[in-house]
Amino acid sequence: MNVSTHPQPLIIPRSEHSISRAAISANALKVLYRLKEAGYEAFLVGGAVRDLLLGITPKDFDVATNALPDDMRRLFRNCRLIGRRFRLAHVHFGNEIIEVATFRAAAAPEREEGDDPEADPSDALPVEDSEERAVDHRGRILRDNIYGTIDEDVWRRDFGANALYYNVEDFSVWDFVGGVADIRERRLKMIGDPEARYREDPVRMLRAVRFAAKLDFSIESSTEEPLGRLAHLLDGVPPARLFDETLKLFLSGFGAKAYRLLRRYGLFEHLFPRSAAAFVLTPYAYAQEMLEIGLVNTDERVIADKAVTPTFLFAVLLWGAVLREMNEQGAGHAPDLAQLLQACDAVLKAQQSRVAIPRRFAVPMRELLMLQPRFNRRAGVKSLSLLQHPRFRAAYDFLLLRAQVGAADPELAQWWTHIQTIPQEERVALVQARPAEAAAVDGAPPAAGRRRRRRRRGGAAPK
Ligand code: ATP
Ligand code: MG
């Protein structure tokens, strides 16, 4: 990467680009103007500029400036400084946060989110370490607070398309690295040497997939080439940071496509190793089909502005691994609840060292899965208590998904659909008329009926 030369940017004047101030958040403009009036340079940067050029509404607005974090605190009352590895100013306006970063002189991962120093493996100990900057022996940046100028700042950004600056001084767009052409060609091209940049921060591999899925961009060949080879570097990323990235990949409206790309580059295997291992074994392959359908449904909900929950997502992501664990612990055709619970816990425990799932999602996820066998018990008034369970809705949606891939009886799913629509007296009459039955889990190898159905549907080979 070339940080020693200071190239001149291509400056695209206001009249020659499509960004209109009306499309920029009023709060972001307030921050930009206040900085400018105080005599600082101030630019809108990153995803917001990219999205505005693409005609998409930006998710958030980031600002880059030559004001230092302490200057920011003086200028903005509603400002908080965050991050150790990477100092940032957050300016709060009600629900909206405008993130302001001081220009930096060297390549650095932008985010602090979920960064847990405790979770770093011991081989991540710094080999270069000073107050401002620390790098481990693999070249991974642990801390970076060396401030610089805009023409230094640009080299630490990830993709050309993410490295455009919109200048509040005259509303021009500054392009140092061919970002405008990348956006026109709809491609992601890493700035600098792709392999070195992935080594500095392996999360950039997930970002490549995320933006390719979100924007429908191609990944330029030299940027794409190292992905498969370097996928294992994700193993050294703090699991809490991978949790944040996982949510962005799967809960932003393009999860199905992100999943296909993660599989294509062998990245998924390093995020959810046990799930990936289960998906290739015949008895559990349907769990992958559930995941794919679940992701399509989730995308539709996000696009329709409906709520989506990490709880359901992780249930679908881990179900295959849970079933496999249960079988390997010797559960027979009708595994009991204790075996299911044990399997959930074993899978969750192993998962924490990759993508850490916070307890507030892990606990309800386990409840959701533990309710699955209870759907099989329909005889007697007690069975109706399931309808009152706080996790009923999510567990019922999960049952529908199982029925959709032939892993649960469609008649069972219809029963639980129907029973929700009728008055209590009719429910009681229905459950009293049923003979007693066992509460089996679909942990055993699939029944003949399920196999037939799966074949008709064409199976679920990874794409
Ligand atoms: P989104 O639409 O998801 O907000 P974004 O491009 O704005 O996309 P952010 O994570 O908000 O992404 O980061 C803002 C900008 O900071 C990016 O556009 C990029 O220039 C830079 N950046 C963020 N993370 C990294 C990273 N890990 N490595 C290099 N540059 C990064
Ligand atoms: Mg952003």
Coordinates of C-alpha atoms and ligand atoms in Angstrom, one line a residue:
M1 CA 0.0 0.0 0.0
N2 CA 1.3 3.4 -0.9
V3 CA 1.1 5.8 2.0
S4 CA 4.2 7.8 1.2
T5 CA 3.0 9.5 -2.0
H6 CA 0.3 12.1 -1.8
P7 CA -1.6 11.9 -5.0
Q8 CA -4.0 14.6 -6.1
P9 CA -7.6 13.5 -6.0
L10 CA -10.0 13.7 -8.9
I11 CA -12.4 16.4 -7.8
I12 CA -15.9 16.1 -9.2
P13 CA -17.7 19.4 -8.9
R14 CA -21.2 19.7 -7.6
S15 CA -22.6 20.1 -11.1
E16 CA -21.2 16.8 -12.2
H17 CA -22.4 14.3 -9.6
S18 CA -25.9 13.3 -8.5
I19 CA -25.6 13.9 -4.7
S20 CA -28.2 16.4 -3.5
R21 CA -28.1 18.0 -0.1
A22 CA -31.8 17.2 0.3
A23 CA -30.9 13.5 0.5
I24 CA -28.4 14.0 3.4
S25 CA -29.5 13.8 7.0
A26 CA -30.2 17.2 8.5
N27 CA -28.1 16.2 11.5
A28 CA -25.1 15.2 9.4
L29 CA -25.3 18.5 7.6
K30 CA -25.4 20.3 11.0
V31 CA -22.2 18.5 12.0
L32 CA -20.5 19.3 8.7
Y33 CA -21.4 23.0 8.8
R34 CA -20.4 23.4 12.4
L35 CA -17.0 21.9 11.7
K36 CA -16.6 24.1 8.6
E37 CA -17.6 27.2 10.5
A38 CA -15.0 26.4 13.2
G39 CA -12.4 26.4 10.4
Y40 CA -12.0 22.6 10.0
E41 CA -12.1 20.4 6.9
A42 CA -15.3 18.3 7.0
F43 CA -16.4 15.6 4.6
L44 CA -19.2 13.1 4.4
V45 CA -17.4 9.8 3.8
G46 CA -17.8 6.1 3.2
G47 CA -21.1 4.2 2.8
A48 CA -23.2 7.4 2.7
V49 CA -21.4 8.9 -0.3
R50 CA -21.5 5.5 -2.0
D51 CA -25.2 5.0 -1.4
L52 CA -26.1 8.5 -2.4
L53 CA -24.3 8.1 -5.7
L54 CA -26.2 4.8 -6.2
G55 CA -29.5 6.5 -5.4
I56 CA -29.9 4.4 -2.2
T57 CA -31.0 6.0 1.1
P58 CA -27.9 5.7 3.4
K59 CA -28.3 3.7 6.6
D60 CA -26.1 6.1 8.5
F61 CA -23.9 9.1 7.9
D62 CA -20.2 9.2 8.7
V63 CA -18.1 12.3 8.8
A64 CA -14.3 12.6 8.4
T65 CA -12.5 15.7 9.6
N66 CA -9.1 17.2 10.6
A67 CA -10.6 18.2 14.0
L68 CA -9.2 16.0 16.8
P69 CA -11.5 14.1 19.1
D70 CA -10.9 16.6 21.8
D71 CA -11.8 19.5 19.4
M72 CA -15.0 17.6 18.7
R73 CA -15.9 17.5 22.4
R74 CA -15.4 21.3 22.6
L75 CA -17.5 21.9 19.5
F76 CA -20.4 19.6 20.3
R77 CA -22.2 19.4 23.6
N78 CA -24.0 16.2 22.5
C79 CA -20.7 14.4 21.7
R80 CA -19.2 11.3 23.2
L81 CA -15.8 9.8 22.5
I82 CA -15.8 6.0 22.0
G83 CA -13.3 3.3 21.2
R84 CA -9.8 2.5 22.3
R85 CA -8.4 0.7 19.3
F86 CA -9.9 3.5 17.2
R87 CA -11.0 6.7 18.8
L88 CA -14.2 8.1 17.3
A89 CA -16.6 10.9 18.2
H90 CA -20.3 10.1 18.3
V91 CA -22.6 13.2 18.0
H92 CA -26.0 12.3 19.4
F93 CA -29.3 13.7 18.0
G94 CA -32.1 11.8 19.6
N95 CA -32.0 8.4 17.9
E96 CA -29.5 9.4 15.3
I97 CA -25.8 9.2 15.8
I98 CA -23.4 10.9 13.5
E99 CA -20.0 9.2 13.7
V100 CA -17.1 11.6 13.3
A101 CA -13.6 10.2 12.7
T102 CA -10.4 12.2 12.6
F103 CA -8.3 11.6 9.5
R104 CA -5.8 8.8 10.1
A105 CA -2.4 8.3 8.8
A106 CA -2.3 4.5 8.5
A107 CA -4.4 1.5 7.6
A108 CA -6.7 0.5 10.4
P109 CA -9.9 -1.4 11.0
E110 CA -12.6 1.2 11.5
R111 CA -14.7 -0.3 14.2
E112 CA -14.5 -1.0 17.8
E113 CA -17.9 -2.6 18.0
G114 CA -17.9 -5.7 20.1
D115 CA -14.1 -5.7 20.3
D116 CA -13.3 -7.6 23.4
P117 CA -9.6 -7.6 24.3
E118 CA -10.2 -10.6 26.6
A119 CA -11.3 -12.6 23.6
D120 CA -8.1 -12.1 21.6
P121 CA -6.0 -15.2 21.4
S122 CA -2.7 -14.9 23.2
D123 CA -0.8 -14.9 19.9
A124 CA -2.4 -11.6 19.1
L125 CA 0.0 -9.9 21.6
P126 CA 1.5 -6.8 19.9
V127 CA 4.9 -6.9 18.2
E128 CA 4.7 -3.2 17.5
D129 CA 3.2 -1.3 20.4
S130 CA 3.1 2.4 21.2
E131 CA 0.6 4.7 22.7
E132 CA -1.0 5.3 19.3
R133 CA -0.5 2.1 17.4
A134 CA -0.2 -1.7 18.0
V135 CA 0.1 -4.5 15.5
D136 CA 0.4 -8.2 16.1
H137 CA 2.8 -10.7 14.5
R138 CA 0.3 -11.5 11.7
G139 CA 0.0 -7.9 10.8
R140 CA -3.4 -7.5 12.5
I141 CA -4.0 -4.0 13.7
L142 CA -4.9 -3.9 17.4
R143 CA -4.9 -0.1 18.0
D144 CA -4.4 2.8 15.7
N145 CA -4.7 6.5 16.6
I146 CA -2.2 8.2 14.5
Y147 CA -3.9 11.2 13.0
G148 CA -3.1 12.5 9.5
T149 CA -4.5 14.3 6.5
I150 CA -7.3 13.3 4.1
D151 CA -4.8 12.0 1.5
E152 CA -3.4 9.6 4.1
D153 CA -6.8 8.7 5.5
V154 CA -8.0 7.4 2.2
W155 CA -5.5 4.5 2.1
R156 CA -6.8 2.9 5.3
R157 CA -10.3 2.5 3.9
D158 CA -11.3 -0.8 2.5
F159 CA -12.9 -0.6 -1.0
G160 CA -12.6 2.1 -3.6
A161 CA -16.4 2.5 -3.5
N162 CA -16.2 3.2 0.2
A163 CA -13.4 5.7 -0.1
L164 CA -15.2 8.8 -1.5
Y165 CA -15.3 12.1 0.3
Y166 CA -18.1 14.7 -0.1
N167 CA -16.7 18.1 0.7
V168 CA -19.1 20.4 2.6
E169 CA -17.0 23.4 1.5
D170 CA -18.2 23.3 -2.1
F171 CA -20.2 20.1 -2.4
S172 CA -17.7 18.4 -4.6
V173 CA -16.7 14.7 -4.4
W174 CA -13.1 13.8 -3.9
D175 CA -11.9 10.6 -5.4
F176 CA -8.3 9.4 -4.7
V177 CA -8.6 5.8 -5.7
G178 CA -11.0 5.4 -8.6
G179 CA -14.0 4.9 -6.4
V180 CA -16.4 6.7 -8.8
A181 CA -15.4 4.3 -11.6
D182 CA -15.8 1.4 -9.2
I183 CA -19.3 2.5 -8.4
R184 CA -20.1 3.0 -12.1
E185 CA -18.8 -0.5 -12.9
R186 CA -20.6 -1.8 -9.8
R187 CA -17.5 -3.5 -8.4
L188 CA -15.7 -3.8 -5.1
K189 CA -12.0 -3.3 -5.4
M190 CA -9.7 -3.4 -2.4
I191 CA -7.5 -0.4 -1.9
G192 CA -3.8 -1.5 -1.8
D193 CA -2.7 -5.2 -1.7
P194 CA -5.8 -7.2 -1.0
E195 CA -4.0 -10.0 0.9
A196 CA -2.2 -7.6 3.2
R197 CA -5.4 -5.7 3.8
Y198 CA -7.3 -8.9 4.7
R199 CA -4.4 -9.9 7.0
E200 CA -4.6 -6.5 8.8
D201 CA -8.3 -7.0 9.4
P202 CA -9.9 -10.3 8.4
V203 CA -13.4 -8.8 8.9
R204 CA -12.8 -7.1 5.5
M205 CA -13.5 -10.5 3.9
L206 CA -17.0 -10.4 5.5
R207 CA -17.4 -6.8 4.4
A208 CA -16.6 -7.8 0.8
V209 CA -19.4 -10.4 0.9
R210 CA -21.8 -8.0 2.7
F211 CA -21.4 -5.2 0.2
A212 CA -21.4 -7.6 -2.8
A213 CA -24.8 -8.9 -1.5
K214 CA -26.2 -5.6 -0.5
L215 CA -25.3 -3.6 -3.5
D216 CA -25.3 -6.4 -6.1
F217 CA -21.7 -5.5 -6.9
S218 CA -19.1 -7.9 -8.3
I219 CA -15.9 -8.5 -6.4
E220 CA -12.9 -7.6 -8.6
S221 CA -10.7 -10.6 -9.3
S222 CA -7.6 -9.6 -7.3
T223 CA -9.9 -8.7 -4.4
E224 CA -11.8 -12.0 -4.7
E225 CA -8.8 -14.3 -5.1
P226 CA -7.5 -14.4 -1.5
L227 CA -10.9 -14.9 0.1
G228 CA -11.0 -18.7 0.0
R229 CA -7.3 -18.9 0.9
L230 CA -7.5 -16.6 3.9
A231 CA -10.9 -17.6 5.3
H232 CA -9.2 -19.2 8.3
L233 CA -8.0 -15.8 9.5
L234 CA -11.5 -15.3 10.7
D235 CA -10.7 -17.7 13.5
G236 CA -8.5 -15.0 15.1
V237 CA -11.1 -12.3 15.2
P238 CA -12.8 -11.5 18.5
P239 CA -16.1 -13.5 18.5
A240 CA -18.1 -10.5 19.7
R241 CA -17.1 -8.5 16.6
L242 CA -18.1 -11.5 14.5
F243 CA -21.5 -11.5 16.1
D244 CA -22.0 -7.9 15.0
E245 CA -20.9 -8.7 11.5
T246 CA -23.2 -11.8 11.4
L247 CA -26.2 -9.7 12.2
K248 CA -25.3 -7.2 9.5
L249 CA -24.9 -10.1 7.0
F250 CA -28.1 -11.9 7.8
L251 CA -30.6 -9.3 9.1
S252 CA -30.2 -6.5 6.6
G253 CA -32.5 -7.7 3.8
F254 CA -29.9 -9.6 1.7
G255 CA -29.2 -12.6 3.9
A256 CA -29.9 -15.3 1.4
K257 CA -27.4 -13.9 -1.1
A258 CA -24.9 -13.2 1.7
Y259 CA -25.1 -16.9 2.8
R260 CA -24.5 -18.1 -0.8
L261 CA -21.4 -15.9 -1.0
L262 CA -20.1 -17.0 2.4
R263 CA -20.4 -20.6 1.3
R264 CA -18.8 -19.9 -2.0
Y265 CA -15.6 -18.5 -0.3
G266 CA -15.6 -21.0 2.5
L267 CA -16.2 -18.2 5.1
F268 CA -19.3 -19.6 6.6
E269 CA -17.4 -22.7 7.8
H270 CA -15.3 -20.4 10.0
L271 CA -18.3 -18.6 11.5
F272 CA -20.5 -21.7 12.1
P273 CA -18.2 -24.7 11.8
R274 CA -20.6 -27.2 13.4
S275 CA -23.5 -26.1 11.3
A276 CA -21.4 -26.3 8.1
A277 CA -20.3 -29.8 9.1
A278 CA -23.8 -31.0 9.8
F279 CA -25.2 -29.6 6.5
V280 CA -23.1 -32.0 4.4
L281 CA -24.4 -35.1 6.2
T282 CA -27.5 -36.5 4.7
P283 CA -29.6 -36.8 7.8
Y284 CA -29.1 -33.1 8.6
A285 CA -29.0 -31.6 5.1
Y286 CA -32.6 -30.4 5.4
A287 CA -31.4 -28.0 8.2
Q288 CA -29.5 -26.1 5.5
E289 CA -32.7 -26.0 3.4
M290 CA -34.5 -24.6 6.5
L291 CA -31.7 -22.0 6.8
E292 CA -32.1 -21.0 3.1
I293 CA -35.8 -20.6 3.3
G294 CA -35.5 -18.9 6.7
L295 CA -33.1 -16.3 5.2
V296 CA -35.5 -15.7 2.3
N297 CA -38.4 -15.1 4.7
T298 CA -36.2 -12.9 6.8
D299 CA -35.2 -10.8 3.8
E300 CA -38.8 -10.4 2.9
R301 CA -39.7 -9.2 6.4
V302 CA -36.8 -6.7 6.4
I303 CA -37.8 -5.3 3.1
A304 CA -41.4 -5.0 4.3
D305 CA -40.1 -3.2 7.4
K306 CA -41.2 -5.9 9.8
A307 CA -39.3 -6.8 12.9
V308 CA -36.7 -9.6 12.7
T309 CA -34.9 -11.2 15.7
P310 CA -31.5 -12.6 16.2
T311 CA -33.1 -15.3 18.3
F312 CA -34.9 -16.9 15.4
L313 CA -31.9 -16.4 13.1
F314 CA -29.5 -18.3 15.4
A315 CA -32.1 -21.1 16.0
V316 CA -32.2 -21.7 12.2
L317 CA -28.4 -21.3 11.9
L318 CA -27.7 -23.9 14.6
W319 CA -30.5 -26.4 14.3
G320 CA -28.5 -28.8 12.1
A321 CA -25.6 -28.8 14.6
V322 CA -28.0 -29.4 17.5
L323 CA -29.6 -32.4 15.8
R324 CA -26.3 -33.9 15.0
E325 CA -25.0 -33.4 18.5
M326 CA -28.1 -35.0 19.9
N327 CA -27.7 -38.1 17.7
E328 CA -24.0 -38.4 18.4
Q329 CA -24.8 -38.4 22.1
G330 CA -26.7 -41.6 21.4
A331 CA -30.3 -40.2 21.4
G332 CA -32.5 -42.8 19.7
H333 CA -35.7 -42.3 17.7
A334 CA -37.5 -40.4 20.4
P335 CA -34.9 -38.2 22.1
D336 CA -36.1 -36.7 25.3
L337 CA -36.0 -33.1 26.4
A338 CA -32.9 -33.5 28.5
Q339 CA -31.0 -34.8 25.5
L340 CA -32.2 -31.9 23.4
L341 CA -31.2 -29.4 26.2
Q342 CA -27.8 -31.0 26.5
A343 CA -27.2 -30.8 22.7
C344 CA -28.3 -27.1 22.6
D345 CA -25.9 -26.3 25.4
A346 CA -23.0 -28.2 23.8
V347 CA -23.5 -26.4 20.5
L348 CA -23.9 -23.0 22.0
K349 CA -20.8 -23.5 24.1
A350 CA -18.7 -24.4 21.1
Q351 CA -20.2 -21.6 19.1
Q352 CA -19.2 -18.9 21.6
S353 CA -15.5 -19.2 20.5
R354 CA -16.5 -18.3 16.9
V355 CA -19.5 -16.0 16.8
A356 CA -20.4 -15.1 20.3
I357 CA -24.1 -15.1 20.8
P358 CA -25.1 -12.9 23.8
R359 CA -27.2 -14.5 26.5
R360 CA -30.1 -12.3 25.7
F361 CA -30.5 -14.1 22.4
A362 CA -29.0 -17.5 23.3
V363 CA -31.4 -18.1 26.2
P364 CA -34.6 -17.5 24.2
M365 CA -33.1 -19.4 21.3
R366 CA -32.8 -22.4 23.4
E367 CA -36.3 -22.0 24.7
L368 CA -37.6 -21.8 21.1
L369 CA -35.8 -25.1 20.2
M370 CA -36.9 -26.8 23.4
L371 CA -40.6 -26.1 22.5
Q372 CA -40.3 -28.1 19.3
P373 CA -41.0 -31.5 20.8
R374 CA -43.9 -30.1 22.7
F375 CA -45.8 -29.4 19.5
N376 CA -46.2 -33.2 19.1
R377 CA -48.2 -33.4 22.3
R378 CA -51.8 -32.4 21.4
A379 CA -53.8 -34.6 23.8
G380 CA -55.2 -33.1 26.9
V381 CA -55.9 -29.5 28.1
K382 CA -52.3 -29.1 29.3
S383 CA -51.1 -29.1 25.7
L384 CA -52.9 -25.7 25.3
S385 CA -50.5 -24.0 27.7
L386 CA -48.0 -23.9 24.9
L387 CA -50.1 -21.1 23.3
Q388 CA -49.4 -18.9 26.3
H389 CA -45.6 -19.4 26.2
P390 CA -43.7 -16.2 25.6
R391 CA -41.7 -18.0 22.9
F392 CA -44.8 -19.6 21.2
R393 CA -44.9 -17.4 18.2
A394 CA -41.2 -17.9 17.3
A395 CA -41.4 -21.6 18.0
Y396 CA -44.5 -21.9 15.8
D397 CA -42.8 -20.1 13.0
F398 CA -39.9 -22.6 13.4
L399 CA -42.4 -25.5 13.3
L400 CA -43.8 -24.1 10.0
L401 CA -40.3 -24.0 8.6
R402 CA -39.6 -27.6 9.7
A403 CA -42.9 -28.7 8.1
Q404 CA -42.0 -26.8 4.9
V405 CA -38.9 -28.9 4.4
G406 CA -40.6 -32.1 5.4
A407 CA -39.0 -32.4 8.8
A408 CA -42.3 -32.1 10.6
D409 CA -45.7 -33.4 9.7
P410 CA -47.7 -30.7 7.7
E411 CA -50.8 -31.9 9.5
L412 CA -49.2 -31.0 12.8
A413 CA -48.4 -27.6 11.6
Q414 CA -51.9 -27.1 10.3
W415 CA -53.3 -28.2 13.7
W416 CA -51.3 -25.4 15.4
T417 CA -52.3 -22.9 12.8
H418 CA -56.0 -23.8 13.1
I419 CA -56.0 -23.9 16.9
Q420 CA -54.9 -20.3 17.2
T421 CA -58.0 -19.2 15.2
I422 CA -60.7 -20.9 17.3
P423 CA -62.2 -20.0 20.7
Q424 CA -61.1 -21.6 23.9
E425 CA -64.1 -24.0 24.2
E426 CA -63.4 -25.4 20.8
R427 CA -59.7 -25.8 21.6
V428 CA -60.6 -27.8 24.7
A429 CA -63.0 -30.0 22.8
L430 CA -60.3 -30.7 20.2
V431 CA -57.5 -31.6 22.6
Q432 CA -59.8 -33.8 24.8
A433 CA -60.8 -35.8 21.8
R434 CA -57.2 -36.8 21.0
P435 CA -55.4 -40.0 22.1
A436 CA -52.2 -39.6 24.1
E437 CA -48.9 -39.3 22.2
A438 CA -45.2 -39.0 22.7
A439 CA -43.2 -35.7 22.3
A440 CA -40.5 -36.8 19.9
V441 CA -38.0 -34.5 18.3
D442 CA -36.9 -34.8 14.7
G443 CA -33.5 -35.9 15.8
A444 CA -33.6 -39.4 14.3
P445 CA -32.5 -40.0 10.7
P446 CA -35.3 -38.8 8.4
A447 CA -38.3 -40.9 7.8
A448 CA -39.0 -42.4 4.4
G449 CA -41.7 -39.8 3.8
R450 CA -39.3 -37.0 4.4
R451 CA -36.7 -38.4 2.1
R452 CA -39.3 -38.7 -0.7
R453 CA -40.3 -35.1 -0.3
R454 CA -36.7 -33.9 -0.2
R455 CA -35.9 -35.7 -3.4
R456 CA -38.9 -34.2 -5.1
R457 CA -37.8 -30.7 -4.1
G458 CA -34.4 -31.4 -5.6
G459 CA -32.4 -31.5 -2.3
A460 CA -30.4 -28.7 -0.8
A461 CA -26.8 -28.9 -2.0
P462 CA -24.7 -25.9 -1.1
K463 CA -24.7 -23.4 -3.9
Ligands
ATP1 P1 -23.0 0.6 5.8 O1 -23.9 0.9 4.6 O2 -23.1 -0.8 6.2 O3 -23.0 1.6 6.9 P2 -20.4 1.7 5.3 O4 -19.5 1.6 4.1 O5 -20.8 3.0 5.8 O6 -21.6 0.7 5.1 P3 -19.3 1.4 7.9 O7 -19.0 0.1 8.7 O8 -20.3 2.3 8.4 O9 -19.6 0.9 6.4 O10 -17.9 2.2 7.8 C1 -17.8 3.4 7.2 C2 -16.5 3.5 6.4 O11 -15.4 3.3 7.1 C3 -16.5 2.5 5.2 O12 -17.1 3.0 4.1 C4 -15.0 2.4 5.0 O13 -14.5 3.5 4.3 C5 -14.4 2.5 6.4 N1 -14.3 1.2 7.1 C6 -15.2 0.6 7.9 N2 -14.7 -0.6 8.4 C7 -13.6 -0.8 7.8 C8 -12.6 -1.8 7.8 N3 -12.8 -2.9 8.6 N4 -11.4 -1.6 7.1 C9 -11.3 -0.5 6.3 N5 -12.1 0.5 6.2 C10 -13.3 0.4 6.9
MG2 MG -21.9 3.5 7.5

